[in-house]
mmCIF file of C-alpha atoms in Angstrom:
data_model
loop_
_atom_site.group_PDB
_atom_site.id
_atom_site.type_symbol
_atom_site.label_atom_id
_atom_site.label_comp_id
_atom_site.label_asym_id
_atom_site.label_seq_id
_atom_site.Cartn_x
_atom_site.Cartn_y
_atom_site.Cartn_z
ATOM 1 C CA UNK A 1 0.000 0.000 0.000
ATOM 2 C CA UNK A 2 1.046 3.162 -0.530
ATOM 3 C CA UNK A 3 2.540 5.304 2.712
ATOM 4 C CA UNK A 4 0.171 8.016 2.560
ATOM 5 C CA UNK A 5 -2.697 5.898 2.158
ATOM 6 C CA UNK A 6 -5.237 5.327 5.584
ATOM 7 C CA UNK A 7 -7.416 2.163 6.164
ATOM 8 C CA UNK A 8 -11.169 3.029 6.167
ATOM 9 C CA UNK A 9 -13.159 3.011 10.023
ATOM 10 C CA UNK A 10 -13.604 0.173 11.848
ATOM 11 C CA UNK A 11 -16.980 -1.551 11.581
ATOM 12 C CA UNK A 12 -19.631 -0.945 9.431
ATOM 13 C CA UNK A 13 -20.227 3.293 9.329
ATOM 14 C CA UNK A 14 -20.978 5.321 6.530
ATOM 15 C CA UNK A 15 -18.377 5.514 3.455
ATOM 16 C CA UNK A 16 -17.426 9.219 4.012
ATOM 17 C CA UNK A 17 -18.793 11.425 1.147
ATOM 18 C CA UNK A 18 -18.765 14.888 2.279
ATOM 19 C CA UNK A 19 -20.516 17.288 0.137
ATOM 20 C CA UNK A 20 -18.560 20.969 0.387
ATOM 21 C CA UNK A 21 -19.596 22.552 -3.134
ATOM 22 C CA UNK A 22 -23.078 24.227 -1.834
ATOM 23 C CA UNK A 23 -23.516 27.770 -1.005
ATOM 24 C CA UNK A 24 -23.878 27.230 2.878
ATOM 25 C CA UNK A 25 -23.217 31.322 3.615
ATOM 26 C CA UNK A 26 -26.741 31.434 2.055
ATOM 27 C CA UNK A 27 -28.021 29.298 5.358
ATOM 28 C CA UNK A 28 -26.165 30.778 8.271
ATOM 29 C CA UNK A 29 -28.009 32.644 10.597
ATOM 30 C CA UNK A 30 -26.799 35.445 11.961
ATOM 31 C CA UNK A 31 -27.744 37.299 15.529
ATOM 32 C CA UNK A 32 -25.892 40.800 14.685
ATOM 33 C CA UNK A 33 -29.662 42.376 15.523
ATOM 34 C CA UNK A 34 -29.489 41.144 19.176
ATOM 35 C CA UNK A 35 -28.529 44.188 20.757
ATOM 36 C CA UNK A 36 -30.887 45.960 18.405
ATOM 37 C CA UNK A 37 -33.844 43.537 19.035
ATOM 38 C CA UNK A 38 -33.143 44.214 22.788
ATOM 39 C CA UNK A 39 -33.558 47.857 22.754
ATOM 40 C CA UNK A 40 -36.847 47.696 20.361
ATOM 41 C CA UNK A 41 -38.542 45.397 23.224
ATOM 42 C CA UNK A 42 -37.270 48.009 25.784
ATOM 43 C CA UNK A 43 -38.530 50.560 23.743
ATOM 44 C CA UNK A 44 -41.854 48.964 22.944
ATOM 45 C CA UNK A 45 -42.680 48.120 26.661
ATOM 46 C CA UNK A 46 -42.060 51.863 28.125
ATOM 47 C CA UNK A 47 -44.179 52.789 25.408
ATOM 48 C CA UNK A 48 -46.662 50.378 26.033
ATOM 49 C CA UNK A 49 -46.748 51.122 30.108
ATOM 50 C CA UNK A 50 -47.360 54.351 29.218
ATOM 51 C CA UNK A 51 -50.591 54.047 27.070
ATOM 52 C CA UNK A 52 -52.230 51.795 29.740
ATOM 53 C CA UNK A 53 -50.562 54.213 32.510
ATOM 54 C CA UNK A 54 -51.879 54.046 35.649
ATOM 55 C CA UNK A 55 -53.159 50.497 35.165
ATOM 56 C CA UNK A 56 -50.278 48.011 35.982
ATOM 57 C CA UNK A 57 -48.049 46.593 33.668
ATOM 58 C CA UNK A 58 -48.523 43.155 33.914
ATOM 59 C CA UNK A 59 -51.864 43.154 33.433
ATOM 60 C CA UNK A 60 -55.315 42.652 35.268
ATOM 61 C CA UNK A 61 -55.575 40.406 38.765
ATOM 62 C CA UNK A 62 -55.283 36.784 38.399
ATOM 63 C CA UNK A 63 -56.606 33.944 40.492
ATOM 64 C CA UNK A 64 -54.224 31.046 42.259
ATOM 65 C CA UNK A 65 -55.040 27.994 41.374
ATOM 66 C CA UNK A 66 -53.583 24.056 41.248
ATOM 67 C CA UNK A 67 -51.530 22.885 38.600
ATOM 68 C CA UNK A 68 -53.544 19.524 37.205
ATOM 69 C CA UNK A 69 -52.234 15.820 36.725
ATOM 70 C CA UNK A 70 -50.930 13.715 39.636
ATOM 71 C CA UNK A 71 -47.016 15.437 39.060
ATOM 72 C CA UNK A 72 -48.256 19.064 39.535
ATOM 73 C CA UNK A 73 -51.140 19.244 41.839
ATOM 74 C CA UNK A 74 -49.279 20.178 44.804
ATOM 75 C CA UNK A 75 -47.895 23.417 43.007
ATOM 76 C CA UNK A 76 -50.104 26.511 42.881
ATOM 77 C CA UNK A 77 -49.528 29.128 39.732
ATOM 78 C CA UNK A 78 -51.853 32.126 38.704
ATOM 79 C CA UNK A 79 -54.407 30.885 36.108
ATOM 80 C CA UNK A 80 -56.095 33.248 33.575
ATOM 81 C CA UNK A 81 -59.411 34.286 35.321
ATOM 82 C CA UNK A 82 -61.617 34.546 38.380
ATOM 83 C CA UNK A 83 -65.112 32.158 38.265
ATOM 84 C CA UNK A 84 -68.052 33.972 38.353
ATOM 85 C CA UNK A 85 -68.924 31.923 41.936
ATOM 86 C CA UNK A 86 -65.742 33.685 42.886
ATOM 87 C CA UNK A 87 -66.751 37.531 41.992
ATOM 88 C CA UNK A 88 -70.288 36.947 43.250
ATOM 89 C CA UNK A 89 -68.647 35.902 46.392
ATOM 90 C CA UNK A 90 -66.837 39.133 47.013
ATOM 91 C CA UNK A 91 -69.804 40.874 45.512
ATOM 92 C CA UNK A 92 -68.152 42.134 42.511
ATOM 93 C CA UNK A 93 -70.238 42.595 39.173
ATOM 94 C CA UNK A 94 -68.818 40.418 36.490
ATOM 95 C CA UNK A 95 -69.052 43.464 33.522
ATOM 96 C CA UNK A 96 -67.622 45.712 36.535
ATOM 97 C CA UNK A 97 -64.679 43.350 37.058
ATOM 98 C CA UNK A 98 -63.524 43.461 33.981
ATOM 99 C CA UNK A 99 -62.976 47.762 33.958
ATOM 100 C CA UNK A 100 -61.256 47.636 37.331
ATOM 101 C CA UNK A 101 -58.429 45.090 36.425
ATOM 102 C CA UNK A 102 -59.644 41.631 37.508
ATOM 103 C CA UNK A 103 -59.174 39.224 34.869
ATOM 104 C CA UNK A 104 -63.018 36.741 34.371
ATOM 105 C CA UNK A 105 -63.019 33.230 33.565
ATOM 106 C CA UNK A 106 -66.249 32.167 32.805
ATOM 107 C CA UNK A 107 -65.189 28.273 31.922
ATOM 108 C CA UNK A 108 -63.220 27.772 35.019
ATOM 109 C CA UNK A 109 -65.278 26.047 37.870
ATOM 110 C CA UNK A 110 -64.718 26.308 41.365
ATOM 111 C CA UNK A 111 -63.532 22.124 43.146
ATOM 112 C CA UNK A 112 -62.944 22.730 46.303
ATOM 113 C CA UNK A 113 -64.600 25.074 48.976
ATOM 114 C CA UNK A 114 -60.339 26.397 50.018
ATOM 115 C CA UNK A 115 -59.579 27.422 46.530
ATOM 116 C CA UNK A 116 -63.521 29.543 46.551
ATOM 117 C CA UNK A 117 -62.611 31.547 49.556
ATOM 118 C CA UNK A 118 -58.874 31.987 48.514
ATOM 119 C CA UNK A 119 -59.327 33.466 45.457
ATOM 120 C CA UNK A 120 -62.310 35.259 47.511
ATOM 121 C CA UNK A 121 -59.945 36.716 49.877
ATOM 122 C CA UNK A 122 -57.539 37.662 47.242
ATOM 123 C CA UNK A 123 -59.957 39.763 45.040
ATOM 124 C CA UNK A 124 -61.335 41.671 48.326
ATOM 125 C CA UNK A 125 -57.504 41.976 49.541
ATOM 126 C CA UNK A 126 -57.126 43.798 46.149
ATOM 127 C CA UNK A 127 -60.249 45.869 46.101
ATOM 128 C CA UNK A 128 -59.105 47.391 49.261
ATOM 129 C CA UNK A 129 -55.606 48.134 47.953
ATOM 130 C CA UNK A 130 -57.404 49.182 44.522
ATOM 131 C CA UNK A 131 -57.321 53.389 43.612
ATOM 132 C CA UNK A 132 -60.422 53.719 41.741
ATOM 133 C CA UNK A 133 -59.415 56.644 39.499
ATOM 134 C CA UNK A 134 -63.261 58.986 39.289
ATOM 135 C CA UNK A 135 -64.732 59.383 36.099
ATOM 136 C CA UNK A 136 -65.251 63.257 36.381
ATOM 137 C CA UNK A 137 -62.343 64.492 38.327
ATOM 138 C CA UNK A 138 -63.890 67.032 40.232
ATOM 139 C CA UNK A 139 -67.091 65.091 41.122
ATOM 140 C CA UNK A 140 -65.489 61.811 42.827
ATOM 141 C CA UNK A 141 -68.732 58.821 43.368
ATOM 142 C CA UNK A 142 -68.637 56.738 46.365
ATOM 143 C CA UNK A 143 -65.749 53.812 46.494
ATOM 144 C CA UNK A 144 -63.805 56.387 43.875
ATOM 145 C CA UNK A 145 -60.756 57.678 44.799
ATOM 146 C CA UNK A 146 -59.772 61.052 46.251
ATOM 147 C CA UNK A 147 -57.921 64.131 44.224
ATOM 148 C CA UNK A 148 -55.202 63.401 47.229
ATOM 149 C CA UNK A 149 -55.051 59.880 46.365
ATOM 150 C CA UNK A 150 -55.179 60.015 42.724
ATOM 151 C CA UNK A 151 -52.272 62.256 42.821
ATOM 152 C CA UNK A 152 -50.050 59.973 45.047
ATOM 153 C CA UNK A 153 -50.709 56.623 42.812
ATOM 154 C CA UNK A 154 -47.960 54.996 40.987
ATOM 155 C CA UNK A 155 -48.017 53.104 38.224
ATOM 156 C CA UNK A 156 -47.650 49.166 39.426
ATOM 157 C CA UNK A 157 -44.264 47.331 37.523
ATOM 158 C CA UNK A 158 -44.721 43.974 38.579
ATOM 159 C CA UNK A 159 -47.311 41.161 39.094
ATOM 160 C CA UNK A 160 -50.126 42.067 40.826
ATOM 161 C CA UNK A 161 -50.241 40.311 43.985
ATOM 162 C CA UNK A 162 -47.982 37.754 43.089
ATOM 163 C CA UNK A 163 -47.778 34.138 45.042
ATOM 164 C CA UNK A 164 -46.051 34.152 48.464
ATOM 165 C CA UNK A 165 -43.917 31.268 48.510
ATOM 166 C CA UNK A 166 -43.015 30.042 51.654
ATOM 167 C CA UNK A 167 -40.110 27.632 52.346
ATOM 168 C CA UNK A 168 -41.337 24.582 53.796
ATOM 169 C CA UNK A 169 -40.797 24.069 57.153
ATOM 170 C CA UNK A 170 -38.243 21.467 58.765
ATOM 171 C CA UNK A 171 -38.597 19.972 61.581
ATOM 172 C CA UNK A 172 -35.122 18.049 63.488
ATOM 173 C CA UNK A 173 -35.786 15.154 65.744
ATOM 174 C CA UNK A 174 -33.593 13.033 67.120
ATOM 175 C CA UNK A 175 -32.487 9.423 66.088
ATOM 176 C CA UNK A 176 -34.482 6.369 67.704
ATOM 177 C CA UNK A 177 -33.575 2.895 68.065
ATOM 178 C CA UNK A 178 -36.719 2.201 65.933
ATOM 179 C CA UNK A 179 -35.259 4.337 63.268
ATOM 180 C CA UNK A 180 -31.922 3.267 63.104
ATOM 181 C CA UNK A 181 -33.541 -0.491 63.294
ATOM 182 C CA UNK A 182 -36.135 0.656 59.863
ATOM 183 C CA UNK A 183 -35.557 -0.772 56.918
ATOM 184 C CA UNK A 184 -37.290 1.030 54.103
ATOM 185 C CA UNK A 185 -35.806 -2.539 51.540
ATOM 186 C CA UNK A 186 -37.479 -4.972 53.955
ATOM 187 C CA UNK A 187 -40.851 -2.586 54.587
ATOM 188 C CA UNK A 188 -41.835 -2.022 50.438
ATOM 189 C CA UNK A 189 -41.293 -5.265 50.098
ATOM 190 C CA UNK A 190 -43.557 -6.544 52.891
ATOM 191 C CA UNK A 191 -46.069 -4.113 51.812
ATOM 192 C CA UNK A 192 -45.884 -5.618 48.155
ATOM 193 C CA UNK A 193 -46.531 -9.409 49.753
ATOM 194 C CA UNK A 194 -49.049 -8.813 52.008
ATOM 195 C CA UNK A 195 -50.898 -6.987 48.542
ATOM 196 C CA UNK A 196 -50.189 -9.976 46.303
ATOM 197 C CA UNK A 197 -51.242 -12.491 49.185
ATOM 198 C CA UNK A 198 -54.511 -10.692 50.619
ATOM 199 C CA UNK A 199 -57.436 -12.616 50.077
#
Protein backbone atom coordinates (compact mmCIF):
# COMPACT_ATOMS: atom_id res chain seq x y z
CA UNK A 1 0.00 0.00 0.00
CA UNK A 2 1.05 3.16 -0.53
CA UNK A 3 2.54 5.30 2.71
CA UNK A 4 0.17 8.02 2.56
CA UNK A 5 -2.70 5.90 2.16
CA UNK A 6 -5.24 5.33 5.58
CA UNK A 7 -7.42 2.16 6.16
CA UNK A 8 -11.17 3.03 6.17
CA UNK A 9 -13.16 3.01 10.02
CA UNK A 10 -13.60 0.17 11.85
CA UNK A 11 -16.98 -1.55 11.58
CA UNK A 12 -19.63 -0.94 9.43
CA UNK A 13 -20.23 3.29 9.33
CA UNK A 14 -20.98 5.32 6.53
CA UNK A 15 -18.38 5.51 3.45
CA UNK A 16 -17.43 9.22 4.01
CA UNK A 17 -18.79 11.43 1.15
CA UNK A 18 -18.77 14.89 2.28
CA UNK A 19 -20.52 17.29 0.14
CA UNK A 20 -18.56 20.97 0.39
CA UNK A 21 -19.60 22.55 -3.13
CA UNK A 22 -23.08 24.23 -1.83
CA UNK A 23 -23.52 27.77 -1.00
CA UNK A 24 -23.88 27.23 2.88
CA UNK A 25 -23.22 31.32 3.61
CA UNK A 26 -26.74 31.43 2.06
CA UNK A 27 -28.02 29.30 5.36
CA UNK A 28 -26.17 30.78 8.27
CA UNK A 29 -28.01 32.64 10.60
CA UNK A 30 -26.80 35.44 11.96
CA UNK A 31 -27.74 37.30 15.53
CA UNK A 32 -25.89 40.80 14.69
CA UNK A 33 -29.66 42.38 15.52
CA UNK A 34 -29.49 41.14 19.18
CA UNK A 35 -28.53 44.19 20.76
CA UNK A 36 -30.89 45.96 18.40
CA UNK A 37 -33.84 43.54 19.03
CA UNK A 38 -33.14 44.21 22.79
CA UNK A 39 -33.56 47.86 22.75
CA UNK A 40 -36.85 47.70 20.36
CA UNK A 41 -38.54 45.40 23.22
CA UNK A 42 -37.27 48.01 25.78
CA UNK A 43 -38.53 50.56 23.74
CA UNK A 44 -41.85 48.96 22.94
CA UNK A 45 -42.68 48.12 26.66
CA UNK A 46 -42.06 51.86 28.12
CA UNK A 47 -44.18 52.79 25.41
CA UNK A 48 -46.66 50.38 26.03
CA UNK A 49 -46.75 51.12 30.11
CA UNK A 50 -47.36 54.35 29.22
CA UNK A 51 -50.59 54.05 27.07
CA UNK A 52 -52.23 51.79 29.74
CA UNK A 53 -50.56 54.21 32.51
CA UNK A 54 -51.88 54.05 35.65
CA UNK A 55 -53.16 50.50 35.17
CA UNK A 56 -50.28 48.01 35.98
CA UNK A 57 -48.05 46.59 33.67
CA UNK A 58 -48.52 43.15 33.91
CA UNK A 59 -51.86 43.15 33.43
CA UNK A 60 -55.31 42.65 35.27
CA UNK A 61 -55.57 40.41 38.76
CA UNK A 62 -55.28 36.78 38.40
CA UNK A 63 -56.61 33.94 40.49
CA UNK A 64 -54.22 31.05 42.26
CA UNK A 65 -55.04 27.99 41.37
CA UNK A 66 -53.58 24.06 41.25
CA UNK A 67 -51.53 22.88 38.60
CA UNK A 68 -53.54 19.52 37.21
CA UNK A 69 -52.23 15.82 36.73
CA UNK A 70 -50.93 13.71 39.64
CA UNK A 71 -47.02 15.44 39.06
CA UNK A 72 -48.26 19.06 39.54
CA UNK A 73 -51.14 19.24 41.84
CA UNK A 74 -49.28 20.18 44.80
CA UNK A 75 -47.89 23.42 43.01
CA UNK A 76 -50.10 26.51 42.88
CA UNK A 77 -49.53 29.13 39.73
CA UNK A 78 -51.85 32.13 38.70
CA UNK A 79 -54.41 30.89 36.11
CA UNK A 80 -56.10 33.25 33.57
CA UNK A 81 -59.41 34.29 35.32
CA UNK A 82 -61.62 34.55 38.38
CA UNK A 83 -65.11 32.16 38.26
CA UNK A 84 -68.05 33.97 38.35
CA UNK A 85 -68.92 31.92 41.94
CA UNK A 86 -65.74 33.69 42.89
CA UNK A 87 -66.75 37.53 41.99
CA UNK A 88 -70.29 36.95 43.25
CA UNK A 89 -68.65 35.90 46.39
CA UNK A 90 -66.84 39.13 47.01
CA UNK A 91 -69.80 40.87 45.51
CA UNK A 92 -68.15 42.13 42.51
CA UNK A 93 -70.24 42.60 39.17
CA UNK A 94 -68.82 40.42 36.49
CA UNK A 95 -69.05 43.46 33.52
CA UNK A 96 -67.62 45.71 36.53
CA UNK A 97 -64.68 43.35 37.06
CA UNK A 98 -63.52 43.46 33.98
CA UNK A 99 -62.98 47.76 33.96
CA UNK A 100 -61.26 47.64 37.33
CA UNK A 101 -58.43 45.09 36.42
CA UNK A 102 -59.64 41.63 37.51
CA UNK A 103 -59.17 39.22 34.87
CA UNK A 104 -63.02 36.74 34.37
CA UNK A 105 -63.02 33.23 33.56
CA UNK A 106 -66.25 32.17 32.80
CA UNK A 107 -65.19 28.27 31.92
CA UNK A 108 -63.22 27.77 35.02
CA UNK A 109 -65.28 26.05 37.87
CA UNK A 110 -64.72 26.31 41.36
CA UNK A 111 -63.53 22.12 43.15
CA UNK A 112 -62.94 22.73 46.30
CA UNK A 113 -64.60 25.07 48.98
CA UNK A 114 -60.34 26.40 50.02
CA UNK A 115 -59.58 27.42 46.53
CA UNK A 116 -63.52 29.54 46.55
CA UNK A 117 -62.61 31.55 49.56
CA UNK A 118 -58.87 31.99 48.51
CA UNK A 119 -59.33 33.47 45.46
CA UNK A 120 -62.31 35.26 47.51
CA UNK A 121 -59.95 36.72 49.88
CA UNK A 122 -57.54 37.66 47.24
CA UNK A 123 -59.96 39.76 45.04
CA UNK A 124 -61.33 41.67 48.33
CA UNK A 125 -57.50 41.98 49.54
CA UNK A 126 -57.13 43.80 46.15
CA UNK A 127 -60.25 45.87 46.10
CA UNK A 128 -59.10 47.39 49.26
CA UNK A 129 -55.61 48.13 47.95
CA UNK A 130 -57.40 49.18 44.52
CA UNK A 131 -57.32 53.39 43.61
CA UNK A 132 -60.42 53.72 41.74
CA UNK A 133 -59.42 56.64 39.50
CA UNK A 134 -63.26 58.99 39.29
CA UNK A 135 -64.73 59.38 36.10
CA UNK A 136 -65.25 63.26 36.38
CA UNK A 137 -62.34 64.49 38.33
CA UNK A 138 -63.89 67.03 40.23
CA UNK A 139 -67.09 65.09 41.12
CA UNK A 140 -65.49 61.81 42.83
CA UNK A 141 -68.73 58.82 43.37
CA UNK A 142 -68.64 56.74 46.37
CA UNK A 143 -65.75 53.81 46.49
CA UNK A 144 -63.80 56.39 43.88
CA UNK A 145 -60.76 57.68 44.80
CA UNK A 146 -59.77 61.05 46.25
CA UNK A 147 -57.92 64.13 44.22
CA UNK A 148 -55.20 63.40 47.23
CA UNK A 149 -55.05 59.88 46.37
CA UNK A 150 -55.18 60.01 42.72
CA UNK A 151 -52.27 62.26 42.82
CA UNK A 152 -50.05 59.97 45.05
CA UNK A 153 -50.71 56.62 42.81
CA UNK A 154 -47.96 55.00 40.99
CA UNK A 155 -48.02 53.10 38.22
CA UNK A 156 -47.65 49.17 39.43
CA UNK A 157 -44.26 47.33 37.52
CA UNK A 158 -44.72 43.97 38.58
CA UNK A 159 -47.31 41.16 39.09
CA UNK A 160 -50.13 42.07 40.83
CA UNK A 161 -50.24 40.31 43.98
CA UNK A 162 -47.98 37.75 43.09
CA UNK A 163 -47.78 34.14 45.04
CA UNK A 164 -46.05 34.15 48.46
CA UNK A 165 -43.92 31.27 48.51
CA UNK A 166 -43.01 30.04 51.65
CA UNK A 167 -40.11 27.63 52.35
CA UNK A 168 -41.34 24.58 53.80
CA UNK A 169 -40.80 24.07 57.15
CA UNK A 170 -38.24 21.47 58.76
CA UNK A 171 -38.60 19.97 61.58
CA UNK A 172 -35.12 18.05 63.49
CA UNK A 173 -35.79 15.15 65.74
CA UNK A 174 -33.59 13.03 67.12
CA UNK A 175 -32.49 9.42 66.09
CA UNK A 176 -34.48 6.37 67.70
CA UNK A 177 -33.57 2.89 68.06
CA UNK A 178 -36.72 2.20 65.93
CA UNK A 179 -35.26 4.34 63.27
CA UNK A 180 -31.92 3.27 63.10
CA UNK A 181 -33.54 -0.49 63.29
CA UNK A 182 -36.14 0.66 59.86
CA UNK A 183 -35.56 -0.77 56.92
CA UNK A 184 -37.29 1.03 54.10
CA UNK A 185 -35.81 -2.54 51.54
CA UNK A 186 -37.48 -4.97 53.96
CA UNK A 187 -40.85 -2.59 54.59
CA UNK A 188 -41.84 -2.02 50.44
CA UNK A 189 -41.29 -5.27 50.10
CA UNK A 190 -43.56 -6.54 52.89
CA UNK A 191 -46.07 -4.11 51.81
CA UNK A 192 -45.88 -5.62 48.15
CA UNK A 193 -46.53 -9.41 49.75
CA UNK A 194 -49.05 -8.81 52.01
CA UNK A 195 -50.90 -6.99 48.54
CA UNK A 196 -50.19 -9.98 46.30
CA UNK A 197 -51.24 -12.49 49.19
CA UNK A 198 -54.51 -10.69 50.62
CA UNK A 199 -57.44 -12.62 50.08
Amino acid sequence: THPTAEMPAKRNQMVPNAHFHKHWQKYVKTWFDQPARKKRRHTKRVEKARQIAPRPVAGPLRPVVQCPTNRYNTKSRLGRGFTLDELKAAKINRNFARTIGIAVDHRRKNRSVESLQKNVQRLKEYRSKLILFPKKAGKPKAGEASANEVSTAKQLEGVVMPIKRSAPVVEMKPLTENMKKFSAFTALRQARTHKKLQG
